[in-house]
Amino acid sequence: MIIDLTQMQPGEIGAIVEIHGGQGMIKRLQSMGIRPGKKIAKVSSHFWRGPQTVEIGNMQVTVGFGMAKRILVEVKR
Amino acid sequence: MKIEKILLAGNPNVGKSAIFSRLTGAKVMISNYPGTTVEFTQGNMKLGDENVMIIDVPGTYTLEPTCKAEDVACRMVKEGGLVINIIDATNLERNLYLTLELLEKDIPVIVALNMWDDTKHRGIHIDIKKLEEQLGVPVVSTCCLTGEGIKELINRLPEAKALKATVYSDGQKWERIGRIIEEVQRLTHRHHTLLEILEDLSIKPLTGLPIALGVIYCAFWIVRFIGENLIGYIFQPLFTRLWLPLMMKLSVLLREGTFLHHIVIGNLIDGKIDFGQSFGILTTGLFLPIAMILPYIFSFYLILGVLEDLGYLPRLAVLADNLMHHLGLHGYAIIPFILGLGCNVPGALATRVLEERREKFIAATLMAIAIPCMAQIAMIVGIVGQRGGKYVAIVFGTLFFLLIIKGLILNKILKGVSPEILVEIPPYRMPQATAVIKKLWMRLSGFLREALPFVLLGVFFVNILYALKVIDFFTYIFSPILTNLWGLPQEAIGALIVGFLRKDVAVGMLGLLNLTTKQLVIGSTILAVYFPCIATFVVLIRELGVKDMLKATLIMVVVALSVGTMLNLFLS
Ligand SMILES: Nc1nc2c(ncn2[C@@H]2O[C@H](COP(=O)(O)OP(=O)(O)OP(=O)(O)O)[C@@H](O)[C@H]2O)c(=O)[nH]1
Ligand SMILES: [Mg+2]
């Protein structure tokens, strides 16, 4: 099932399928290692449309809510 | 090939500055969060008989910059030189993207696989030989904590190669990286360590927020505890027991009433030197920075250093993100604020990690207005604190209130929206005592070297100001504002003038004026908001440009006028 990053539960694991957004944003995310095909685990999500922290590879990254909405992830539910 | 210039390039927080410091012996800021270095730093290293210039540059994920700090890095790479590409070995895959970009350029590259020690705990095995074959340039593993591999890195510098590889698309680059990783890296299972459990707890909101409040509370408590005790048990006794008798002798020698006595010793209060009130260069001029301010600078930077090296700041940034969005900023803008609490100058520089101009403007203006530096805080605590802790709380409470209100307003009226946070959260690392002490020493000596002369100058200036009666002119012009709006005596103008130079000296001057408690509270609040000190001002002009800085200055004046008036009306 495909959901966006904000809908993942903390602890849930998935794989990025697609990132919507402008070239600039996609490039920036990519260069940090956030790109389609990567395994991703949700670490935490903050209240009130707050930032979302994920783990990719060995690294934790925090992504703002709006950006996280544009990252689509395939999860098993 | 002759090596003339070496650049240290790599992703943020991979240990570039740590390697720089190992190679050159020069002292630079090393902290566990991305964006520590925002400006390039030059150093020198002996290579054989040659002296080679080494440059530490800000971290960047790509050669296409997204903020000022990254822009500095990319421009440095364009200028050429040999590049030591520093890679965080625990994040090989992500780091290799920049490596491949660098290999496409016509510059010699050598790769340092840093954080080699960390790969062991993390169950990461990297075959260096194979990686070298795959990349086509030398690869050396390094560890900055022990210095392992640094010698080899130096020895192999001449082997650095400019591949000028074919330029590939992003997709092709990632495919290639995938293949390289497949070939050279092997992961083994491992258990979570205690630090990793803490990492999780401190970033999840339900546990993270209470932890953050606890950390902030403890940090302030410890800073105050250490500061107060250093002053009470060490610095004040030192000054009164050792320095005072000397100064009394000097006072007799110079004879009260002479000009020299006035400058050096200052006024005698009931025939005695009072370190807080005399205002001579060798009395108040030394007492203020050393016995009143330095202890707080010491304790603040000690605690900050520990938190920085642990890697706590980015987590605080994430927790503050929501609040900061209302102010037109994102969470990472908390880094300039926190650094600004020590001294506004590094705080202003740190706004370079912010992506957009609007955001930089808001962050810089808010900091200049509402974040007093530690020297000023120490003086407010020392002088307003004599009237009671409540009044210190009113000053800082007002400043905090201003920070929020001003942010809300700027966010409303300035065009555009605040960009979103996108930041790497580094792992917790145990702060190393030697590293913390080194950094503390850097900052303390920085204060003594850069601030102390200005404090002395400020005190000198105070005396000249009064002696030449320049002050009367300003008093004449500004007294309507001072007396009618703010309820301050005319003489307070002296403090406002000196405040351009040093805010701490200015707060000290308020202590001379026999102000009522209310006046003291108003005076110190206005001193905090009306203008940044000259050093910060210069940096801000450079960072924001003249036009934006004029705008910011206008805002400050308006804020100072209204806040002073408001306090005057509502405080009793
Ligand atoms: N365990 C381990 N830690 C290291 C090593 N090298 C650096 N560090 C730590 O990594 C953190 C980042 O080091 P810096 O030298 O500030 O990194 P930087 O690349 O200059 O970072 P920016 O200036 O922010 O781009 C610091 O806390 C260092 O103590 C290493 O070899 N092993
Ligand atoms: Mg650095």
XYZ file of C-alpha atoms and ligand atoms in Angstrom:
682
model
C 0.000 0.000 0.000
C 1.310 3.424 -0.886
C 1.065 6.257 1.605
C 2.982 9.428 2.205
C 5.693 9.782 4.783
C 3.533 11.637 7.283
C 1.111 8.714 7.382
C 3.742 6.197 8.411
C 3.628 5.123 12.038
C 6.734 5.526 14.174
C 8.669 2.292 13.893
C 7.114 1.395 10.543
C 9.362 0.414 7.662
C 8.807 1.047 3.985
C 10.453 1.906 0.705
C 10.336 5.233 -1.074
C 8.513 4.966 -4.386
C 8.248 8.513 -5.570
C 8.941 12.101 -4.610
C 6.713 14.869 -5.908
C 8.021 18.362 -6.078
C 10.204 20.814 -7.886
C 13.584 19.901 -9.323
C 15.344 21.796 -6.563
C 13.637 19.973 -3.746
C 14.058 16.575 -5.356
C 17.743 17.193 -5.952
C 18.269 18.349 -2.421
C 16.545 15.339 -0.934
C 18.401 13.044 -3.298
C 21.799 14.396 -2.442
C 21.032 13.631 1.193
C 20.234 10.062 0.217
C 16.435 10.378 0.198
C 15.407 8.957 -3.161
C 13.140 6.369 -4.727
C 14.078 2.801 -3.985
C 15.590 3.489 -0.574
C 14.431 1.640 2.488
C 13.090 4.061 5.042
C 11.978 3.764 8.651
C 9.895 6.300 10.476
C 11.376 7.405 13.773
C 9.034 10.077 15.014
C 6.480 12.596 13.986
C 5.677 15.832 15.757
C 2.274 17.226 16.627
C 0.445 19.865 14.654
C 1.853 19.028 11.255
C 5.312 19.093 12.738
C 8.584 17.752 11.362
C 9.003 14.077 10.549
C 12.144 12.195 11.436
C 13.139 9.144 9.433
C 16.031 6.750 9.285
C 17.624 5.974 5.951
C 20.654 3.770 5.811
C 22.620 4.714 8.868
C 21.408 8.242 9.013
C 18.520 10.075 10.606
C 17.009 13.003 8.753
C 14.277 15.384 9.780
C 11.979 16.569 7.039
C 9.359 19.303 7.332
C 5.714 18.226 7.166
C 4.973 19.670 3.725
C 8.007 18.023 2.201
C 7.203 14.745 3.921
C 3.725 14.854 2.356
C 5.353 14.702 -1.053
C 7.426 11.646 -0.315
C 5.454 8.532 -1.174
C 6.303 5.301 0.516
C 5.288 1.715 -0.037
C 4.498 -0.090 3.222
C 3.134 -3.517 4.128
C -0.008 -3.234 6.218
C 53.142 17.427 -9.364
C 53.500 20.286 -6.947
C 50.748 20.733 -4.419
C 49.982 24.338 -3.612
C 46.554 24.352 -2.133
C 44.521 21.652 -0.456
C 40.771 21.830 0.060
C 38.873 19.736 2.548
C 35.540 19.014 0.944
C 32.743 16.758 2.062
C 29.233 16.478 3.415
C 28.361 18.404 6.587
C 29.472 16.962 9.905
C 31.837 14.324 8.524
C 34.881 15.637 10.395
C 36.425 18.072 7.921
C 37.334 20.549 10.608
C 38.644 17.757 12.802
C 40.963 16.632 9.974
C 41.928 20.241 9.320
C 42.931 20.633 12.910
C 44.927 17.371 12.780
C 46.735 18.428 9.598
C 47.520 22.018 10.516
C 47.440 22.057 14.280
C 45.255 25.133 13.952
C 42.290 25.487 16.254
C 38.866 25.516 14.637
C 35.341 24.881 15.835
C 34.481 21.204 15.802
C 30.976 20.279 16.871
C 28.608 17.422 16.351
C 26.026 19.088 14.135
C 25.874 19.925 10.437
C 26.720 23.552 9.711
C 29.439 24.159 12.297
C 31.758 25.688 9.741
C 30.080 28.421 7.712
C 33.142 30.230 6.467
C 36.375 28.920 5.038
C 39.429 28.793 7.263
C 42.982 28.778 5.981
C 45.861 26.963 7.558
C 49.313 25.739 6.712
C 50.940 22.357 6.659
C 54.498 21.243 6.001
C 54.638 18.738 3.176
C 58.235 17.686 2.735
C 60.000 21.014 2.494
C 57.028 22.845 1.090
C 54.522 24.905 2.965
C 51.087 24.033 1.678
C 47.946 26.030 2.229
C 45.013 24.019 3.521
C 41.466 25.266 3.490
C 38.655 23.989 5.666
C 35.365 24.646 3.928
C 31.725 24.370 5.008
C 30.043 21.045 4.387
C 27.870 20.481 1.334
C 25.850 17.620 -0.066
C 26.261 18.626 -3.695
C 28.187 21.089 -5.790
C 24.908 22.919 -6.337
C 24.550 25.084 -3.242
C 21.271 25.579 -1.388
C 22.458 28.050 1.243
C 25.201 30.589 1.817
C 27.437 28.151 3.695
C 27.246 25.617 0.864
C 27.787 28.373 -1.632
C 31.106 29.193 0.031
C 32.116 25.536 -0.270
C 31.200 25.262 -3.928
C 33.025 28.428 -4.862
C 36.158 27.177 -3.131
C 36.048 23.947 -5.133
C 35.672 25.910 -8.364
C 38.830 27.835 -7.561
C 40.718 24.561 -7.688
C 43.496 22.910 -5.734
C 43.905 19.374 -4.505
C 40.739 18.097 -2.855
C 40.715 15.793 0.118
C 37.203 14.471 -0.060
C 36.238 13.534 3.458
C 33.649 10.843 3.776
C 31.743 9.642 6.802
C 32.467 5.931 6.570
C 29.261 5.131 8.434
C 27.251 6.803 5.663
C 29.215 5.719 2.653
C 26.361 5.625 0.191
C 25.113 9.171 0.726
C 28.637 10.601 0.844
C 29.653 9.030 -2.449
C 27.317 11.289 -4.409
C 29.500 14.317 -3.750
C 32.562 12.181 -4.418
C 31.320 11.269 -7.880
C 30.538 14.921 -8.537
C 34.059 15.868 -7.523
C 35.579 13.179 -9.732
C 33.906 14.756 -12.740
C 35.864 17.946 -12.170
C 39.368 18.566 -13.358
C 40.857 18.552 -9.873
C 43.027 15.961 -8.145
C 41.042 14.067 -5.503
C 41.986 11.801 -2.631
C 39.375 10.258 -0.358
C 39.581 10.077 3.427
C 37.183 7.571 4.971
C 36.743 9.300 8.294
C 34.946 8.061 11.419
C 36.621 4.735 10.762
C 36.398 3.901 14.472
C 32.623 4.249 14.339
C 32.184 1.635 11.613
C 33.244 -1.060 14.053
C 30.490 -0.419 16.583
C 28.007 -0.077 13.808
C 28.762 -3.394 12.205
C 29.905 -1.826 8.945
C 32.705 -3.463 6.997
C 34.226 -1.594 4.085
C 36.788 -3.050 1.740
C 39.078 -0.102 1.182
C 41.131 -1.736 -1.577
C 38.021 -2.441 -3.619
C 36.636 1.033 -3.017
C 39.899 2.450 -4.298
C 39.656 0.339 -7.450
C 36.061 1.356 -8.002
C 36.678 5.071 -7.589
C 40.063 5.240 -9.274
C 41.566 7.548 -6.644
C 43.388 6.771 -3.386
C 41.234 5.988 -0.358
C 42.602 6.203 3.181
C 40.752 5.369 6.371
C 41.119 7.940 9.137
C 40.010 8.506 12.689
C 40.316 11.965 14.135
C 39.864 10.920 17.728
C 43.121 8.945 17.684
C 44.813 10.456 14.639
C 44.964 7.054 13.006
C 45.449 7.217 9.251
C 46.366 10.896 9.151
C 50.036 10.105 8.420
C 49.057 7.781 5.610
C 46.716 10.431 4.238
C 49.582 12.914 4.135
C 51.963 10.403 2.578
C 49.555 9.551 -0.166
C 48.616 13.122 -1.085
C 50.902 13.072 -4.144
C 48.923 10.091 -5.471
C 45.744 12.175 -5.712
C 44.381 11.977 -9.222
C 42.264 14.224 -11.396
C 40.027 11.801 -13.280
C 37.847 14.311 -15.059
C 35.348 11.487 -15.372
C 32.499 11.548 -17.839
C 29.586 13.543 -16.527
C 26.704 11.255 -15.643
C 23.096 12.044 -14.844
C 21.872 11.773 -11.264
C 20.157 8.493 -11.974
C 23.313 6.988 -13.413
C 25.319 8.253 -10.474
C 23.019 6.580 -7.970
C 23.101 3.361 -9.972
C 26.847 3.422 -9.902
C 26.857 4.152 -6.178
C 24.517 1.204 -5.687
C 26.969 -1.073 -7.469
C 29.924 0.275 -5.510
C 28.158 -0.248 -2.187
C 27.189 -3.774 -3.205
C 30.811 -4.486 -3.961
C 32.640 -2.885 -1.037
C 30.330 -2.753 1.961
C 29.023 -5.481 4.216
C 26.754 -4.963 7.205
C 26.493 -7.215 10.214
C 23.801 -7.270 12.799
C 24.322 -5.433 16.049
C 22.437 -4.393 19.125
C 21.185 -0.961 19.992
C 23.439 0.891 22.345
C 22.317 3.031 25.238
C 23.166 6.199 23.318
C 20.942 5.086 20.463
C 18.040 4.499 22.816
C 18.600 8.038 24.147
C 18.650 9.322 20.563
C 15.200 7.926 20.016
C 13.824 9.225 23.296
C 15.103 12.719 22.773
C 13.595 13.182 19.333
C 10.155 11.692 19.899
C 7.835 14.491 20.993
C 6.267 12.806 24.004
C 9.590 12.037 25.640
C 11.672 14.609 23.774
C 9.835 17.694 24.962
C 10.125 16.918 28.688
C 13.766 15.970 28.128
C 14.366 19.263 26.317
C 12.774 21.274 29.112
C 14.863 19.337 31.613
C 18.056 19.886 29.649
C 17.419 23.609 29.239
C 16.521 24.009 32.889
C 19.593 22.092 34.036
C 21.817 23.944 31.589
C 20.729 27.315 32.958
C 20.951 26.107 36.512
C 24.490 24.808 36.039
C 25.611 27.915 34.153
C 24.330 30.049 37.001
C 25.717 27.814 39.703
C 29.206 27.714 38.227
C 29.137 31.403 37.301
C 27.992 32.589 40.717
C 30.444 30.453 42.613
C 33.385 31.382 40.442
C 32.591 35.012 41.060
C 31.823 34.692 44.758
C 34.644 32.372 45.769
C 37.415 33.099 43.322
C 37.257 36.254 41.247
C 35.783 38.719 43.700
C 38.114 37.710 46.536
C 41.049 37.857 44.125
C 40.182 41.375 43.147
C 39.430 42.670 46.631
C 42.342 40.965 48.371
C 45.084 41.242 45.776
C 44.197 43.866 43.213
C 42.514 46.435 45.468
C 45.545 47.144 47.695
C 47.700 47.593 44.585
C 45.207 49.965 43.045
C 44.915 51.935 46.282
C 48.681 52.450 46.219
C 48.512 53.507 42.592
C 45.688 55.867 43.426
C 47.805 57.589 46.036
C 50.666 57.788 43.567
C 48.581 59.315 40.807
C 46.763 61.646 43.207
C 43.031 61.981 43.100
C 41.747 64.736 40.856
C 44.375 64.472 38.146
C 43.314 63.479 34.660
C 45.454 60.355 34.711
C 43.919 59.251 37.987
C 40.526 59.774 36.473
C 41.276 57.551 33.480
C 43.243 54.837 35.252
C 41.570 54.606 38.666
C 38.378 56.582 38.143
C 36.324 58.189 40.868
C 36.873 57.338 44.489
C 33.637 56.542 46.253
C 33.882 57.758 49.877
C 37.621 57.886 49.429
C 37.796 54.271 48.285
C 37.936 52.406 45.031
C 34.691 50.675 44.177
C 35.244 48.182 41.372
C 31.659 48.494 40.210
C 31.480 52.285 40.317
C 34.880 53.879 39.959
C 35.036 53.350 36.208
C 38.780 53.632 35.709
C 40.484 51.414 33.177
C 42.427 49.389 35.711
C 39.595 49.221 38.223
C 36.154 48.780 36.679
C 37.712 48.232 33.256
C 39.312 45.005 34.427
C 36.828 43.999 37.088
C 33.865 44.072 34.752
C 35.112 41.694 32.058
C 37.148 39.435 34.310
C 35.280 39.206 37.583
C 31.731 39.776 36.415
C 31.548 38.437 32.872
C 34.274 35.869 32.292
C 32.911 33.401 34.872
C 29.568 33.307 33.072
C 31.207 33.060 29.664
C 33.211 30.161 31.033
C 30.248 28.288 32.431
C 28.030 28.978 29.418
C 30.555 27.759 26.876
C 31.418 24.764 29.002
C 27.827 23.561 28.971
C 27.284 24.573 25.346
C 30.405 22.672 24.306
C 29.175 19.499 25.971
C 25.752 19.785 24.336
C 27.309 20.564 20.947
C 29.678 17.625 21.033
C 27.003 15.270 22.263
C 24.903 16.229 19.243
C 21.947 17.617 21.157
C 21.420 20.875 19.251
C 19.847 19.429 16.073
C 17.375 17.545 18.248
C 16.428 20.715 20.043
C 15.977 22.294 16.618
C 13.510 19.605 15.604
C 11.535 20.013 18.814
C 11.424 23.791 18.351
C 10.413 23.561 14.703
C 6.697 24.078 15.268
C 7.138 27.181 17.380
C 9.757 28.613 15.058
C 7.457 28.302 12.061
C 5.151 30.855 13.627
C 8.092 33.237 13.720
C 8.797 32.755 10.029
C 11.726 30.452 10.675
C 12.297 26.745 10.827
C 13.700 24.826 13.734
C 17.312 24.982 12.652
C 17.301 28.752 13.169
C 17.600 27.906 16.835
C 21.315 27.280 16.222
C 22.115 30.967 15.506
C 19.979 31.880 18.522
C 21.824 29.540 20.851
C 25.237 30.628 19.581
C 24.020 34.227 19.852
C 23.432 33.740 23.561
C 27.194 33.343 23.877
C 28.069 36.191 21.529
C 25.943 37.701 18.775
C 28.808 37.671 16.269
C 29.029 33.895 15.740
C 25.252 33.870 16.016
C 24.986 36.274 13.083
C 27.426 34.180 11.066
C 25.474 31.023 11.792
C 22.440 32.436 9.969
C 24.306 31.240 6.891
C 22.887 27.774 7.394
C 19.450 29.166 6.596
C 18.370 28.758 3.008
C 16.428 31.887 2.228
C 17.005 35.566 2.457
C 13.745 36.275 4.222
C 14.561 33.682 6.824
C 18.045 35.041 7.325
C 16.657 38.523 7.744
C 14.118 37.455 10.340
C 16.616 35.344 12.247
C 19.255 38.075 12.290
C 16.849 40.820 13.325
C 15.272 38.722 16.048
C 18.660 37.754 17.374
C 19.984 41.297 17.382
C 16.914 42.511 19.266
C 15.916 39.775 21.618
C 18.952 37.590 22.252
C 21.316 39.297 24.689
C 24.863 37.953 24.649
C 26.380 36.294 27.687
C 28.424 39.375 28.604
C 25.266 41.430 28.717
C 23.352 38.721 30.548
C 26.081 38.518 33.170
C 25.943 42.276 33.704
C 22.156 42.316 33.932
C 22.276 39.468 36.436
C 25.006 41.284 38.347
C 23.458 44.738 38.395
C 19.707 44.318 38.102
C 20.028 41.177 40.234
C 21.075 43.319 43.200
C 17.522 44.642 43.291
C 16.017 41.164 43.260
C 15.712 38.142 40.979
C 12.190 39.181 40.042
C 13.503 42.165 38.103
C 16.018 40.106 36.176
C 13.100 37.890 35.225
C 11.144 40.934 34.008
C 14.009 41.974 31.707
C 14.483 38.521 30.201
C 10.750 37.877 30.125
C 10.248 41.081 28.137
C 12.985 40.073 25.710
C 11.457 36.650 25.198
C 8.036 38.173 24.709
C 9.557 40.535 22.133
C 11.190 37.641 20.317
C 7.837 35.959 19.882
C 5.795 39.069 19.045
C 8.377 40.423 16.634
C 8.651 37.067 14.911
C 4.886 36.791 14.556
C 4.688 40.280 13.096
C 7.622 39.901 10.698
C 6.232 36.586 9.536
C 2.926 38.292 8.772
C 4.200 41.359 6.972
C 7.165 40.027 5.014
C 6.367 38.440 1.677
C 7.008 34.739 1.297
C 6.746 31.739 3.571
C 9.251 30.088 5.819
C 11.001 27.162 4.175
C 10.777 23.782 5.811
C 13.379 22.104 7.911
C 15.528 19.500 6.207
C 18.408 18.454 8.331
C 20.498 15.476 9.133
C 20.385 14.414 12.771
C 23.843 13.194 13.784
C 24.254 10.279 16.167
C 25.005 11.071 19.794
C 28.715 10.975 20.450
C 30.240 10.934 23.916
C 31.806 14.374 24.411
C 35.572 14.005 24.851
C 36.986 15.984 27.758
C 40.018 17.186 25.805
C 37.906 18.327 22.875
C 35.482 20.172 25.154
C 38.320 21.890 27.011
C 40.069 22.841 23.778
C 36.922 24.410 22.415
C 36.227 26.182 25.705
C 39.724 27.570 25.695
C 39.310 28.804 22.113
C 36.181 30.677 23.066
C 37.556 32.091 26.300
C 40.736 33.316 24.692
C 38.613 34.700 21.880
C 36.670 36.692 24.458
C 39.825 37.939 26.142
C 41.448 38.848 22.830
C 38.499 40.410 21.073
C 36.135 41.639 23.765
C 38.489 42.726 26.524
C 40.154 45.500 24.495
C 36.733 46.810 23.559
C 35.634 46.793 27.186
C 38.718 48.778 28.138
C 38.103 51.087 25.219
C 34.509 51.442 26.335
C 35.519 52.414 29.852
C 38.076 54.830 28.482
C 35.453 56.251 26.179
C 33.057 56.799 29.090
C 35.636 58.986 30.784
C 36.434 60.943 27.643
C 32.766 61.391 26.957
C 32.224 63.076 30.279
C 35.478 64.976 30.209
C 34.832 66.549 26.814
C 31.193 67.308 27.521
C 30.236 65.688 24.210
C 27.545 64.057 26.156
C 25.765 67.319 26.817
C 25.051 67.669 23.136
C 23.412 64.267 22.891
C 21.609 64.807 26.135
C 20.102 67.927 24.690
C 18.819 66.117 21.609
C 17.610 62.913 23.152
C 16.426 63.959 26.555
C 12.766 64.267 25.453
C 12.757 60.595 24.491
C 14.692 59.540 27.538
C 12.715 61.418 30.113
C 9.255 61.645 28.624
C 8.902 58.286 26.935
C 11.145 56.055 28.973
C 11.201 57.833 32.304
C 14.989 57.669 32.483
C 17.226 60.460 33.761
C 19.094 62.468 31.130
C 22.430 61.031 32.188
C 21.373 57.614 30.884
C 22.279 58.849 27.413
C 25.899 58.020 28.216
C 24.995 54.365 28.594
C 23.122 54.359 25.312
C 26.103 55.856 23.508
C 28.571 53.416 25.034
C 26.134 50.614 24.252
C 27.044 50.905 20.591
C 30.507 49.798 21.547
C 29.868 47.338 24.366
C 26.508 46.509 25.891
C 28.084 45.096 29.027
C 29.909 48.323 29.860
C 26.696 50.205 29.140
C 24.742 48.113 31.642
C 27.544 48.771 34.094
C 27.087 52.488 33.549
C 23.418 52.240 34.437
C 24.646 51.015 37.792
C 26.294 54.407 38.384
C 23.203 56.489 37.964
C 21.317 55.780 41.201
C 18.335 54.646 39.195
C 15.121 53.395 40.697
C 14.524 49.707 40.135
C 11.948 50.478 37.483
C 14.371 52.738 35.625
C 17.064 50.098 35.830
C 14.766 47.480 34.338
C 13.727 49.817 31.530
C 17.280 50.922 30.869
C 18.714 47.427 30.611
C 15.872 46.235 28.403
C 16.338 49.150 26.036
C 20.078 48.559 25.951
C 19.398 45.009 24.837
C 17.043 45.884 22.006
C 17.925 49.302 20.593
C 20.906 48.341 18.501
C 23.394 45.503 18.136
C 26.897 46.198 19.389
C 29.301 47.474 16.754
C 30.968 44.078 16.178
C 27.631 42.407 15.479
C 26.531 45.347 13.373
C 29.526 45.007 11.067
C 28.952 41.287 10.594
C 25.263 41.821 9.960
C 25.952 44.397 7.269
C 28.144 41.845 5.554
C 25.606 39.060 5.924
C 22.406 40.945 5.115
C 23.603 43.773 2.891
C 23.257 47.466 3.623
C 19.638 47.768 2.591
C 18.314 44.955 4.745
C 20.465 46.100 7.614
C 18.913 49.562 7.405
C 15.507 47.941 7.550
C 16.569 45.886 10.543
C 17.949 48.977 12.261
C 14.704 50.825 11.725
C 12.825 47.937 13.293
C 15.160 48.017 16.279
C 14.639 51.720 16.859
C 10.873 51.340 16.672
C 10.963 48.394 19.041
C 13.182 50.243 21.504
C 10.902 53.282 21.480
C 7.728 51.303 21.967
C 9.028 48.783 24.484
C 10.621 51.473 26.609
C 7.415 53.481 26.607
C 5.301 50.430 27.326
C 7.428 49.364 30.268
C 7.395 52.905 31.572
C 3.595 52.938 31.468
C 2.938 49.503 32.886
C 5.665 48.816 35.411
C 5.083 50.203 38.819
N 34.069 8.956 16.342
C 34.616 9.873 15.556
N 34.150 11.129 15.619
C 34.704 12.056 14.816
C 35.769 11.768 13.932
N 36.091 12.882 13.249
C 35.266 13.849 13.707
N 34.433 13.359 14.648
C 33.357 14.082 15.343
O 32.396 14.431 14.377
C 31.800 15.686 14.657
C 31.886 16.599 13.462
O 33.207 17.026 13.249
P 33.560 18.381 12.485
O 35.027 18.364 12.257
O 32.966 19.551 13.166
O 32.786 18.142 11.118
P 32.749 19.081 9.838
O 32.782 18.180 8.671
O 33.777 20.145 9.912
O 31.285 19.674 9.988
P 30.664 20.999 9.324
O 31.628 22.097 9.541
O 29.403 21.180 10.104
O 30.422 20.684 7.908
C 32.522 16.211 15.880
O 31.739 15.939 17.013
C 33.813 15.403 15.911
O 34.304 15.243 17.222
C 36.258 10.412 13.895
O 37.187 10.051 13.154
N 35.653 9.529 14.734
Mg 33.608 22.084 10.028
